[in-house]
Short mmCIF file of C-alpha atoms and ligand atoms in Angstrom, two decimals:
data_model
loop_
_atom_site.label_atom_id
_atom_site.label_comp_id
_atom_site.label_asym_id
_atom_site.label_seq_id
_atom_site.Cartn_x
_atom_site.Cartn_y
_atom_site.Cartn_z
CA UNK A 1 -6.06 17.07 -21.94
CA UNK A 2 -9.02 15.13 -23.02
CA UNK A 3 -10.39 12.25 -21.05
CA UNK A 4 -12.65 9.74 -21.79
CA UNK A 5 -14.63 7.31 -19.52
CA UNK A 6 -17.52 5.21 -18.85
CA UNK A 7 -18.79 6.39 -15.52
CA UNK A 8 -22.07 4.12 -14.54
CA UNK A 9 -22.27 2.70 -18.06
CA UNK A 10 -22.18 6.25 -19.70
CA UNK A 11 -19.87 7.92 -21.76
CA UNK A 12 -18.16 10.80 -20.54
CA UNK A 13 -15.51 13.17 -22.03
CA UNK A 14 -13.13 15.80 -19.30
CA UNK A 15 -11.57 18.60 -20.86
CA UNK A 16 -9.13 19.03 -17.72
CA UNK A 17 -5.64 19.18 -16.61
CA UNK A 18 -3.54 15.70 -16.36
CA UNK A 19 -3.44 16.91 -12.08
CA UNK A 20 -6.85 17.22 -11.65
CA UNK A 21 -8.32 14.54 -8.91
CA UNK A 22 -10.97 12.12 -10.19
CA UNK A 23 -12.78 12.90 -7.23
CA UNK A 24 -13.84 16.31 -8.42
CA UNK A 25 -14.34 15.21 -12.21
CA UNK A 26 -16.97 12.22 -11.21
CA UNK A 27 -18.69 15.10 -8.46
CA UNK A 28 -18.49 17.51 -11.53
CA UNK A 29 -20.55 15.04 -13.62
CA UNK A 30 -23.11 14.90 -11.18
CA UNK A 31 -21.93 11.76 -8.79
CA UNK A 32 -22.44 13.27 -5.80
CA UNK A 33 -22.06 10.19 -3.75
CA UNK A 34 -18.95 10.05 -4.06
CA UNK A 35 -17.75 12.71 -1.13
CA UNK A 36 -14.64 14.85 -0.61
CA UNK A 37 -14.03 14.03 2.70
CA UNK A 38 -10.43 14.09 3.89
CA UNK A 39 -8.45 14.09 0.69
CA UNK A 40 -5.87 11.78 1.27
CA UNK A 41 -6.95 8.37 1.47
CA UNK A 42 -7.68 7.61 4.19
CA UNK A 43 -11.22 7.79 5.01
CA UNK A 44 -12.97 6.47 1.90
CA UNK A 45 -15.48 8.37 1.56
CA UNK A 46 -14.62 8.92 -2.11
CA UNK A 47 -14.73 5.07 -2.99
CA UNK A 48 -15.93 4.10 -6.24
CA UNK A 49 -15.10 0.95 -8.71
CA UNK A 50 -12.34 1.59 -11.45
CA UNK A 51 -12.31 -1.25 -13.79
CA UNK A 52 -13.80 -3.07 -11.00
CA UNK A 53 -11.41 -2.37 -8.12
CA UNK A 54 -12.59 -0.26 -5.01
CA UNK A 55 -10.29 3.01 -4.75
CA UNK A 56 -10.20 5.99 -3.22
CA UNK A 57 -10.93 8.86 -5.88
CA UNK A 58 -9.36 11.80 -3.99
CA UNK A 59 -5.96 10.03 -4.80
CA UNK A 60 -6.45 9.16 -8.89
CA UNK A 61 -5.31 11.10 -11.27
CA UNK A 62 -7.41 12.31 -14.27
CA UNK A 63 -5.29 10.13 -16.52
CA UNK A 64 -6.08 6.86 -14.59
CA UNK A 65 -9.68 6.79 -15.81
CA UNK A 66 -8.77 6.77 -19.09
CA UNK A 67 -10.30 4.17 -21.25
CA UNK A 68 -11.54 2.98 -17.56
CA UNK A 69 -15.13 1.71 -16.60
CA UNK A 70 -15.77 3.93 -13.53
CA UNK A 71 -19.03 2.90 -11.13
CA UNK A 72 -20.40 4.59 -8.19
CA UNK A 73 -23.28 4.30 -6.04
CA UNK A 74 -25.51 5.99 -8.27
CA UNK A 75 -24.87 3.23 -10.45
CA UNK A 76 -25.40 0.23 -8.43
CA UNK A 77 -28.64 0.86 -6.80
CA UNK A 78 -30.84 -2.05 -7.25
CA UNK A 79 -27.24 -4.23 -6.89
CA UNK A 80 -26.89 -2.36 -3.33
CA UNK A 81 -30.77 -2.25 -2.63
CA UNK A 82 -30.67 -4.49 0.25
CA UNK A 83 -27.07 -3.43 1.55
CA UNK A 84 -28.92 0.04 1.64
CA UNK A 85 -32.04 -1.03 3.71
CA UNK A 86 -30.39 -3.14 6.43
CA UNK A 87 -28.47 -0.22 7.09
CA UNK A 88 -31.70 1.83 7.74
CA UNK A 89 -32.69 -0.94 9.62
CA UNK A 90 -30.19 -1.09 11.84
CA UNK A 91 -29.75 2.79 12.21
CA UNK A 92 -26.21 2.64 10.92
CA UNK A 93 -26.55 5.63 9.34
CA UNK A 94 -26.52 9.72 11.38
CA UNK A 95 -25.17 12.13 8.97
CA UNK A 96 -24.92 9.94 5.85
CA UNK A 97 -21.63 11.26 4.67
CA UNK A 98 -19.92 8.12 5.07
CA UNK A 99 -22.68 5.78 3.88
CA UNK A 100 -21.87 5.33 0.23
CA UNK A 101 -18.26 4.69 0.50
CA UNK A 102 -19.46 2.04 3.15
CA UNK A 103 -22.28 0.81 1.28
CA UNK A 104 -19.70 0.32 -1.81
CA UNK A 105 -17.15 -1.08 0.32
CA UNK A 106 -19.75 -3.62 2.21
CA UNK A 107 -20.75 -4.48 -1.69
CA UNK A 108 -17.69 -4.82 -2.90
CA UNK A 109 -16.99 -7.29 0.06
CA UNK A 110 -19.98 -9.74 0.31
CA UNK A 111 -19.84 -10.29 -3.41
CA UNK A 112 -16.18 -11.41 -2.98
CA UNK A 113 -17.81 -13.78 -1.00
CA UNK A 114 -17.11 -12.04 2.22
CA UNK A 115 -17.34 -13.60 5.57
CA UNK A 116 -20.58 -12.88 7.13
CA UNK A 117 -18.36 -12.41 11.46
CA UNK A 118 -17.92 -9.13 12.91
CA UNK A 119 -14.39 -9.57 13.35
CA UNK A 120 -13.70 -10.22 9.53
CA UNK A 121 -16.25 -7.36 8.48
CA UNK A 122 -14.34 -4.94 11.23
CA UNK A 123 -11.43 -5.60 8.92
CA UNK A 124 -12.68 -5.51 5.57
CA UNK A 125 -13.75 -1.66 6.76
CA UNK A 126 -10.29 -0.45 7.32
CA UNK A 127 -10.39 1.72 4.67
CA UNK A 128 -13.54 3.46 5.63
CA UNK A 129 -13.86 5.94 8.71
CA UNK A 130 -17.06 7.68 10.50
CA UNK A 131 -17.36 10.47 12.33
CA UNK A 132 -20.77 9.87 13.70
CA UNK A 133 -22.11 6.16 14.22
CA UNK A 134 -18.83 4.00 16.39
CA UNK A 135 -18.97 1.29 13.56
CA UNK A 136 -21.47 -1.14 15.98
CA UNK A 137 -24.20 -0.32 14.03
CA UNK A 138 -22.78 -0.30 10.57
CA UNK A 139 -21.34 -3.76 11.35
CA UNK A 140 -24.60 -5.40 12.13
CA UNK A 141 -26.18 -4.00 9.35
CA UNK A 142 -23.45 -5.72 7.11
CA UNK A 143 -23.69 -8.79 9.09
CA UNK A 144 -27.58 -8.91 8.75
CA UNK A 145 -28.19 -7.87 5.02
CA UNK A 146 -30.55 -10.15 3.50
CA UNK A 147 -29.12 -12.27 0.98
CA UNK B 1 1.87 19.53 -16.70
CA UNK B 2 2.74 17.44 -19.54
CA UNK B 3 1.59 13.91 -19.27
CA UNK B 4 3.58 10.83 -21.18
CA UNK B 5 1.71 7.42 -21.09
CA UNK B 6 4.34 4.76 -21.64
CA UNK B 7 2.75 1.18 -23.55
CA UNK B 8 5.83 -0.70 -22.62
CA UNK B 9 9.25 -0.93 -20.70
CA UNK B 10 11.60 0.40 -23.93
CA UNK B 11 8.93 3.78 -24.48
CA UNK B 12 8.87 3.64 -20.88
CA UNK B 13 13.30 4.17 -20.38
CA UNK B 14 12.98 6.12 -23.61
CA UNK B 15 10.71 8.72 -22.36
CA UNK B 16 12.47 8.59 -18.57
CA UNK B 17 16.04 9.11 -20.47
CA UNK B 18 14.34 12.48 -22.15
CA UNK B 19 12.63 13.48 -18.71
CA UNK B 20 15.13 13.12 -16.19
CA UNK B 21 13.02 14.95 -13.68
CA UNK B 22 9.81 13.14 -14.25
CA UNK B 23 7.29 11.90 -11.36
CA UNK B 24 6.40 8.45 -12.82
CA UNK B 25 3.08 7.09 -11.94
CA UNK B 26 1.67 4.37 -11.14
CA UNK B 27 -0.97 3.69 -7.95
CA UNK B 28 -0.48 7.33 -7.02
CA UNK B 29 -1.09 6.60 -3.73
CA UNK B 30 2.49 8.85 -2.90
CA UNK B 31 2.39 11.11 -5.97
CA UNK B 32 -1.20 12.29 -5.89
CA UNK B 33 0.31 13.83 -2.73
CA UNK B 34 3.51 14.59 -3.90
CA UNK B 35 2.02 16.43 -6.85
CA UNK B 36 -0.20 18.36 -4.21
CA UNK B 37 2.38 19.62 -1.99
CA UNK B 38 5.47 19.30 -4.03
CA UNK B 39 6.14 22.68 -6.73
CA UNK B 40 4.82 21.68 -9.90
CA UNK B 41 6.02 18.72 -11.67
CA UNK B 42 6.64 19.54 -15.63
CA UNK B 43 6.24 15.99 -16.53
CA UNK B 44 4.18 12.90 -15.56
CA UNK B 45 5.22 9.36 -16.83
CA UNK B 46 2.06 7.10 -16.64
CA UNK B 47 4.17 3.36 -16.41
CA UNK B 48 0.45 1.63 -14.74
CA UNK B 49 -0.02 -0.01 -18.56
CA UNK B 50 3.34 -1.77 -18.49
CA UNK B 51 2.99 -4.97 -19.00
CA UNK B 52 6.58 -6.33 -18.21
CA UNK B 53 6.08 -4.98 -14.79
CA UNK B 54 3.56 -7.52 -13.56
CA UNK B 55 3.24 -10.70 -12.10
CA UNK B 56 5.14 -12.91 -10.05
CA UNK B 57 6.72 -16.30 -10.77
CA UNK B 58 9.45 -18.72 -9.22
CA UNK B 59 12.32 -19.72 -9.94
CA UNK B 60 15.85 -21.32 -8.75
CA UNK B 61 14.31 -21.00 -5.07
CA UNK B 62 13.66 -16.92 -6.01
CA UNK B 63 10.56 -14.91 -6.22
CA UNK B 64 10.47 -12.65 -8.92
CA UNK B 65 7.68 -9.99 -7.82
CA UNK B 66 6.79 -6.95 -10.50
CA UNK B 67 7.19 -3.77 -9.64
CA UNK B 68 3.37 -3.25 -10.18
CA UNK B 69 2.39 -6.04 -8.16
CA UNK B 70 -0.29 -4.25 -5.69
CA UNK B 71 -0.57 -4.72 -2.61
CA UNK B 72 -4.04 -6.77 -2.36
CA UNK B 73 -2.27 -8.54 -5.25
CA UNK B 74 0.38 -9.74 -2.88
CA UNK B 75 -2.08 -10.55 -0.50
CA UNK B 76 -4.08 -12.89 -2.33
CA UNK B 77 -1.10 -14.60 -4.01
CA UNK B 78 -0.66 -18.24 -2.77
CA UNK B 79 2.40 -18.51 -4.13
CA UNK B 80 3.53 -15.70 -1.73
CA UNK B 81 1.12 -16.73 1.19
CA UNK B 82 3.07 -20.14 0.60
CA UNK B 83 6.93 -19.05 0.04
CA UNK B 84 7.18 -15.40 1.58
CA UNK B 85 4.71 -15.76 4.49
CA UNK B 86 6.27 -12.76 6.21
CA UNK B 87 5.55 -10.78 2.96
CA UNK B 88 2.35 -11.64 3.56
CA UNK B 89 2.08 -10.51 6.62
CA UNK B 90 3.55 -7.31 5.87
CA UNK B 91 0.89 -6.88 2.99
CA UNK B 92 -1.99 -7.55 5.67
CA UNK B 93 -0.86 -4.65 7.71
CA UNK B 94 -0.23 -2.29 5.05
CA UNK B 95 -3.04 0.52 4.69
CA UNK B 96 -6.44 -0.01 3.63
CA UNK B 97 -8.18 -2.68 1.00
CA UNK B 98 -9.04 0.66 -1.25
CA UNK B 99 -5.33 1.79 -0.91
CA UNK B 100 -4.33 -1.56 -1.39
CA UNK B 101 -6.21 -2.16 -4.14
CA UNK B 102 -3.99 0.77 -6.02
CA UNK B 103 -0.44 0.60 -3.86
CA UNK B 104 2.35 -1.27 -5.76
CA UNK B 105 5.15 -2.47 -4.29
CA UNK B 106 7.58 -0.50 -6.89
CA UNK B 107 6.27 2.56 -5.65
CA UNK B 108 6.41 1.49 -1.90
CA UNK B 109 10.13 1.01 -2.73
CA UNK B 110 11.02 4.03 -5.01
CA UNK B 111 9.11 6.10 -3.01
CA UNK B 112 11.82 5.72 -0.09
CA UNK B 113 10.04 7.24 2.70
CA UNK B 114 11.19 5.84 6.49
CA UNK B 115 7.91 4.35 7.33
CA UNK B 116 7.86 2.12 4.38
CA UNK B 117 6.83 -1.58 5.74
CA UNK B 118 6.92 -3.30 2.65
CA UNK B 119 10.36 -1.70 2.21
CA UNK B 120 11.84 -3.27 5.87
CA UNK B 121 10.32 -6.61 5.43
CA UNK B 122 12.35 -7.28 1.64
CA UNK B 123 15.47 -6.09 3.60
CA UNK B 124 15.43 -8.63 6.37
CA UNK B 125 14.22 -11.14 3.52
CA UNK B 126 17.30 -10.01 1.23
CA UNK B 127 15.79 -8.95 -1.77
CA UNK B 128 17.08 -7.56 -5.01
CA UNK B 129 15.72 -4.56 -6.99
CA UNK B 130 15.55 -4.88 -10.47
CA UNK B 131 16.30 -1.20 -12.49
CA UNK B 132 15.93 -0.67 -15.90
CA UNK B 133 16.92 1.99 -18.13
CA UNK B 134 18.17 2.87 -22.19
CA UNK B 135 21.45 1.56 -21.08
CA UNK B 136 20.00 -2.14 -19.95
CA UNK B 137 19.42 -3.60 -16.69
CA UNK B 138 21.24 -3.78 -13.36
CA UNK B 139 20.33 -5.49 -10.26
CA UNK B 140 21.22 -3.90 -6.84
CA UNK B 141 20.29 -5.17 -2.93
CA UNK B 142 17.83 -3.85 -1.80
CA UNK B 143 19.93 -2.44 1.40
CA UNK B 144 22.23 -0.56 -1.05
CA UNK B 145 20.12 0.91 -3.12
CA UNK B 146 19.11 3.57 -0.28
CA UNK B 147 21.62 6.36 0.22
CA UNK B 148 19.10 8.23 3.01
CA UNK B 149 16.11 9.76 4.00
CA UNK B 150 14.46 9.52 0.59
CA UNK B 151 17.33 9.15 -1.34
CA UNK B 152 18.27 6.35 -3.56
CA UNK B 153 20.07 5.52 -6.32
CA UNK B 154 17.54 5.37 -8.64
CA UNK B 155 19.94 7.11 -12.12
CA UNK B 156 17.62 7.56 -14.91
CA UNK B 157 16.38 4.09 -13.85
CA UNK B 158 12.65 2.69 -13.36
CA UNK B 159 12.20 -0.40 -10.42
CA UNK B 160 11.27 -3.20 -12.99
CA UNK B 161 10.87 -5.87 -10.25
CA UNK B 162 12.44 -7.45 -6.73
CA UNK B 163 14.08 -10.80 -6.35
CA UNK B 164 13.37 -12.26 -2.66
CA UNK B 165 14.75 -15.57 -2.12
CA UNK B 166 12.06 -17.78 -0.82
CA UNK B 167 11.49 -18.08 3.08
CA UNK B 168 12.58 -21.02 5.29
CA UNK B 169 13.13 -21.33 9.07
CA UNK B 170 11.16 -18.97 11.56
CA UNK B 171 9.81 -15.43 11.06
CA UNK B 172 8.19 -12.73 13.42
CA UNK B 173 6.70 -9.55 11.61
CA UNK B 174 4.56 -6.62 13.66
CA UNK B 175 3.76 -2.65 12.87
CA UNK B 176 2.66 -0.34 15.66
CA UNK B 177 0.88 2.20 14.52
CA UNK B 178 -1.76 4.30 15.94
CA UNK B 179 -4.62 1.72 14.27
CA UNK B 180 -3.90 -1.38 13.82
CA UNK B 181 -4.33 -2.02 10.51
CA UNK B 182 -4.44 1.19 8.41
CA UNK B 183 -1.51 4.04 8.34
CA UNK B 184 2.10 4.35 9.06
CA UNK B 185 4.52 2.37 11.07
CA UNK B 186 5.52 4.05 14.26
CA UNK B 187 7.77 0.82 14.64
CA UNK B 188 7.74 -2.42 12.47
CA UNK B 189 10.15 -5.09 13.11
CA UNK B 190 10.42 -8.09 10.49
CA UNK B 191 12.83 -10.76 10.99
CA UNK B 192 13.71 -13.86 9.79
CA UNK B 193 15.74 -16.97 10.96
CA UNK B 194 17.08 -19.02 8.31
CA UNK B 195 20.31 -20.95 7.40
CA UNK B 196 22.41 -17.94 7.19
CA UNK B 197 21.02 -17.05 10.73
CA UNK B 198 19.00 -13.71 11.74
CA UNK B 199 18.11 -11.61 9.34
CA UNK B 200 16.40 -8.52 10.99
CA UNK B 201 15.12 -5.35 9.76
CA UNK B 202 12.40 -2.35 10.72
CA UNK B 203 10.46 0.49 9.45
CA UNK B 204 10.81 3.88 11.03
CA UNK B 205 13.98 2.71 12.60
CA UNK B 206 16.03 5.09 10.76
CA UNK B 207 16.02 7.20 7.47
CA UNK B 208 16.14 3.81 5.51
CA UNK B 209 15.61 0.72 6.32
CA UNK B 210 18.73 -1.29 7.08
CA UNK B 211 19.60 -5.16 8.65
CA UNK B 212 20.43 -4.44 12.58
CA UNK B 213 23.79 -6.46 11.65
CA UNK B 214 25.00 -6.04 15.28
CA UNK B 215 21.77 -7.76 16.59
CA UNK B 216 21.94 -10.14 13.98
CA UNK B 217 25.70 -11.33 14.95
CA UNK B 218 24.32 -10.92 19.12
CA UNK B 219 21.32 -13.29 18.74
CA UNK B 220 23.80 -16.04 15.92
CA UNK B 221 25.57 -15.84 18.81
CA UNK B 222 23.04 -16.89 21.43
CA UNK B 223 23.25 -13.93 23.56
CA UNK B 224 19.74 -12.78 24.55
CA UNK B 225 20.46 -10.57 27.23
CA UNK B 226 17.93 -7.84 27.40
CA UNK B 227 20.99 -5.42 28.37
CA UNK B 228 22.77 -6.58 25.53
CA UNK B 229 19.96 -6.28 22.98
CA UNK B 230 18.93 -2.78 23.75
CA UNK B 231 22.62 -1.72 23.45
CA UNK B 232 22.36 -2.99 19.73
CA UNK B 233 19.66 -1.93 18.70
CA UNK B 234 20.56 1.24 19.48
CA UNK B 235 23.31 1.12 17.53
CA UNK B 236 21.55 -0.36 14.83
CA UNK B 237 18.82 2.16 14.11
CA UNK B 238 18.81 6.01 14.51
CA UNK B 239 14.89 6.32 14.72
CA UNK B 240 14.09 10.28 14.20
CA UNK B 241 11.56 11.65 17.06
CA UNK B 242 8.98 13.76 15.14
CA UNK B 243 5.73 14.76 15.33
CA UNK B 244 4.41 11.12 16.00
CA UNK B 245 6.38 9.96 18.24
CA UNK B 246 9.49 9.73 20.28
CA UNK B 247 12.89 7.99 19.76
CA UNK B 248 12.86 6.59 22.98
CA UNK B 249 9.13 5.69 22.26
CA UNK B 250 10.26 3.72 19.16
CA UNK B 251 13.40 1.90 20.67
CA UNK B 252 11.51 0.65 23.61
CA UNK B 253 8.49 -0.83 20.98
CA UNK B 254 11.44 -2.50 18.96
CA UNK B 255 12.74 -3.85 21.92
CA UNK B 256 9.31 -5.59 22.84
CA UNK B 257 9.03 -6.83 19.49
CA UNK B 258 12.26 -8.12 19.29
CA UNK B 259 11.81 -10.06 22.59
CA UNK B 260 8.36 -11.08 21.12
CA UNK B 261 9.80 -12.69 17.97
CA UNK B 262 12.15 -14.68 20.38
CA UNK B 263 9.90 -16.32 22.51
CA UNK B 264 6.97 -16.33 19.70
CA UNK B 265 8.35 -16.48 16.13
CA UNK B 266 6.10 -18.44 13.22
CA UNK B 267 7.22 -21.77 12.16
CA UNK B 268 7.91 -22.69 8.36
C1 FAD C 301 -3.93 6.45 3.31
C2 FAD C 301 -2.59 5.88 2.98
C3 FAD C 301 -2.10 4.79 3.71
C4 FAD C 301 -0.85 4.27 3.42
N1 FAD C 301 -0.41 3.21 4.18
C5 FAD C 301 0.83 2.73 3.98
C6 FAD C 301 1.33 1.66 4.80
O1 FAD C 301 0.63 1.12 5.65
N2 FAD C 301 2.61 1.26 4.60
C7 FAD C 301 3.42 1.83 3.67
O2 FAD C 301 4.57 1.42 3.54
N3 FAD C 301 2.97 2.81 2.87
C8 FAD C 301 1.70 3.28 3.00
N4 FAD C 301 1.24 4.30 2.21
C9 FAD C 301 2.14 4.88 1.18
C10 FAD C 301 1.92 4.35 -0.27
O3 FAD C 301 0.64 3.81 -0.44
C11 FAD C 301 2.96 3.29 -0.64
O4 FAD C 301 4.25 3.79 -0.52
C12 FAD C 301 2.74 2.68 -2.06
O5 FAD C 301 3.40 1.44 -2.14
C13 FAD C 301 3.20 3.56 -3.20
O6 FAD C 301 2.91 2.91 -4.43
P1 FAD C 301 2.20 3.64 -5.64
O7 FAD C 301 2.08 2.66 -6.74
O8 FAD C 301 0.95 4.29 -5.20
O9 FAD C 301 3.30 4.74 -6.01
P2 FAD C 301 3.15 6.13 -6.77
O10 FAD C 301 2.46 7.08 -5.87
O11 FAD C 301 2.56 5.93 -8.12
O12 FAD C 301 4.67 6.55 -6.90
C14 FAD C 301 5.42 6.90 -5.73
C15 FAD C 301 6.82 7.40 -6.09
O13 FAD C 301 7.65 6.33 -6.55
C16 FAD C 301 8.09 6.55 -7.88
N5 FAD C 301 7.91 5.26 -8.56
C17 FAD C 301 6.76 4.53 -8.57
N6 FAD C 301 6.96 3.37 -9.24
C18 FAD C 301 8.25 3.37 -9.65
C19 FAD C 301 9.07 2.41 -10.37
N7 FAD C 301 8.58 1.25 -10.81
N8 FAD C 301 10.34 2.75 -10.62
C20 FAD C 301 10.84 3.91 -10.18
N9 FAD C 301 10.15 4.84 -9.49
C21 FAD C 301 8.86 4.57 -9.21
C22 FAD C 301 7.25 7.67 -8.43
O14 FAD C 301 8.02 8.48 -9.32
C23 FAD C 301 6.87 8.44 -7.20
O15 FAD C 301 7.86 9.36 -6.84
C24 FAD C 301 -0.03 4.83 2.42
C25 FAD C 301 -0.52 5.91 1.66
C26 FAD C 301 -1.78 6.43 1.92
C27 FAD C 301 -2.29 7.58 1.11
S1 FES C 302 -11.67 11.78 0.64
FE1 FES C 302 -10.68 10.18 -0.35
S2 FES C 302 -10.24 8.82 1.26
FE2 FES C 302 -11.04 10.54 2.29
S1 FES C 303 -22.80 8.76 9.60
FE1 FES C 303 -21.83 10.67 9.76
S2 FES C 303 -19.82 10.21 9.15
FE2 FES C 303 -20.73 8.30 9.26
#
């Protein structure tokens, strides 16, 4: 079938089969911040904005981008420039293969107006996991970005 | 695969009375997977786009909740932070924001699996299901609509909406799990305490959830004897073992819980 998106403001057309994950079409199209990690949800390293709503891409559907305005990290630099630095400050980063689905997520939760307390950022990160840094670091860099 | 998007509730019987076997969709949270590990589905019916399917409103002392309410949705309601506070609470523990930013509580019902919190917490608050199909509508309880592990009664039918009758008295609601927040119930226990007395329930208690009726009738009674508790709730709930964890694992968290609601329930 034929799918047609905006994916960071530009148009893009999928010739691809109703099954196929939206992970691997946005990765096809060159997004390569958006990672494959476990495939089912639960570590969100696939997170980007559809229709402005944080999901997990390993779980959508082709057809749920129809129409849709898709975003990912590659589209929200200068928006996450600061997000991004504090976390290179704070050496919350090892790998890195985690770090855009929590630099999305940590976006996606101060400009809610997020509460700026561990305890409330710990939570907000539920849907994000890392094999590498124990979280300490990654929460004081959210806690600390420069507003 | 053939994929049907449905615009609205008739297309959306229409198309389910010519696909009988269809995997409707809507957060895919549970079909993404299904689709995965499942043989191939011949037909996909998108119902995301329907608007009669969202929303929630009150009414006659009844919440009316759309079956494509998400989950975050529920969680930021007032109206259900106000009236259905253990709903609420249920919603808080349920997944992750990004899954429940795309989880609806249709799907958490239709999709029937043991585990299902939202699924426990409407049965100890007495809800309704709403089903739709060519024929009209019907409304069912919640409780009956289950016929096993993921089985219901679901004929031809899409979950339009659920009718909970709003909260009064005390509540108690927990999940165990093996994070707190994110992933399945090992044990939840939700239970309310209204005029009509105890009305308890759990996830991962058995293959659906069901009220613990001979608990319920023990504590109207005033008998909280820990002796006397255990003894219903084992014959309450048949919780399976499995690979995450044992029946007499799950029975003695349910136990706790239930003596935890006692002595600690939530005013309202
Ligand atoms: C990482 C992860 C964490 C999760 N955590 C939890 C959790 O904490 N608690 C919990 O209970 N569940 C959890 N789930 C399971 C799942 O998210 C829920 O069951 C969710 O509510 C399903 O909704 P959905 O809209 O995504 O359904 P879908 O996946 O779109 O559909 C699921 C099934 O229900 C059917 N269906 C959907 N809507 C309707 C309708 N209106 N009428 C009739 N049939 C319908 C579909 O045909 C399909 O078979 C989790 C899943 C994942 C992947
Ligand atoms: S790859 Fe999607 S949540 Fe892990
Ligand atoms: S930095 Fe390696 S997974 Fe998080």
């Amino acid at each position: 079938m034929q799918i047609t998106c905006t994916i960071n403001g530009k148009v893009h057309r999928f010739d691809c089969a109703p099954e196929s994950r939206v992970l691997d079409l946005v990765r096809e199209a060159g997004m390569t911040s958006v990672k494959a990690g476990c495939g089912e949800g639960e570590c969100g390293a696939c997170s980007l904005f559809v229709n402005g709503r944080l999901v997990n891409a390993c779980l959508l559907l082709a057809p749920q981008i129809q129409d849709a305005e898709v975003v990912t990290l590659e589209g929200l630099q200068e928006e996450t420039a600061a997000i991004r630095e504090s976390f290179a400050e704070h050496g919350a980063v090892q790998c890195g293969f985690c770090t855009p689905g929590f630099v999305l997520r940590a976006y996606d939760y101060l400009s809610h107006g997020g509460e700026r307390s561990e305890e409330a950022i710990k939570a907000a990160l539920d849907g994000n996991l890392c094999r590498c840094t124990g979280y300490r670091k990654i929460v004081e860099a959210i806690v600390k970005v420069k507003s | 695969m053939n994929y049907l998007r449905a615009t609205n509730l008739g297309e959306a019987t229409a198309l389910l009375a010519r696909y009988p076997e269809a995997l409707l969709l809507c957060g895919s949270t549970d079909a993404a997977l299904q689709l995965r590990h499942a043989a191939a589905t011949a037909t996909l019916i998108d119902i995301h786009a329907l608007e009669e399917l969202k929303g929630v409103s009150v009414e006659d002392g009844h919440m009316r909740i759309g079956a494509l309410v998400t989950l975050n949705e529920l969680l930021r309601s007032d109206v259900v932070r106000a009236s259905l506070p253990l709903l609420a609470a249920c919603a808080e523990t349920f997944g992750s924001h990004q899954i429940r930013n795309l989880a609806t509580v249709g799907g958490n019902i239709a999709n029937a699996s043991p585990a299902a919190d939202l699924t426990a917490a409407l049965v100890a608050l007495e809800a309704t299901v709403t089903l739709a199909s060519q024929e009209g509508e019907r409304s069912v309880p919640l409780e009956a609509f289950y016929c096993g592990y993921k089985c219901t009664k679901l004929d031809h039918e899409l979950i339009t909406a659920v009718t909970v009758p709003l909260q009064t008295g005390e509540w108690y609601y927990r999940k165990a799990g093996m994070r707190e927040r994110l992933n399945i119930a090992k044990v939840s226990i939700a239970l309310t305490q209204g005029h009509g007395g105890f009305r308890i329930s759990g996830a991962s208690l058995g293959p659906n959830p069901v009220r613990f009726r001979t608990l319920e009738a023990l504590l109207d009674g005033g008998v909280y004897d820990d002796a006397a508790i255990k003894e219903a709730l084992e014959s309450d709930t048949d919780p399976s073992g499995g690979h995450r964890s044992t029946k007499a694992y799950r029975l003695r968290v349910a136990f706790n819980m239930i003596k935890e609601a006692l002595s600690q329930p939530e005013e309202r």
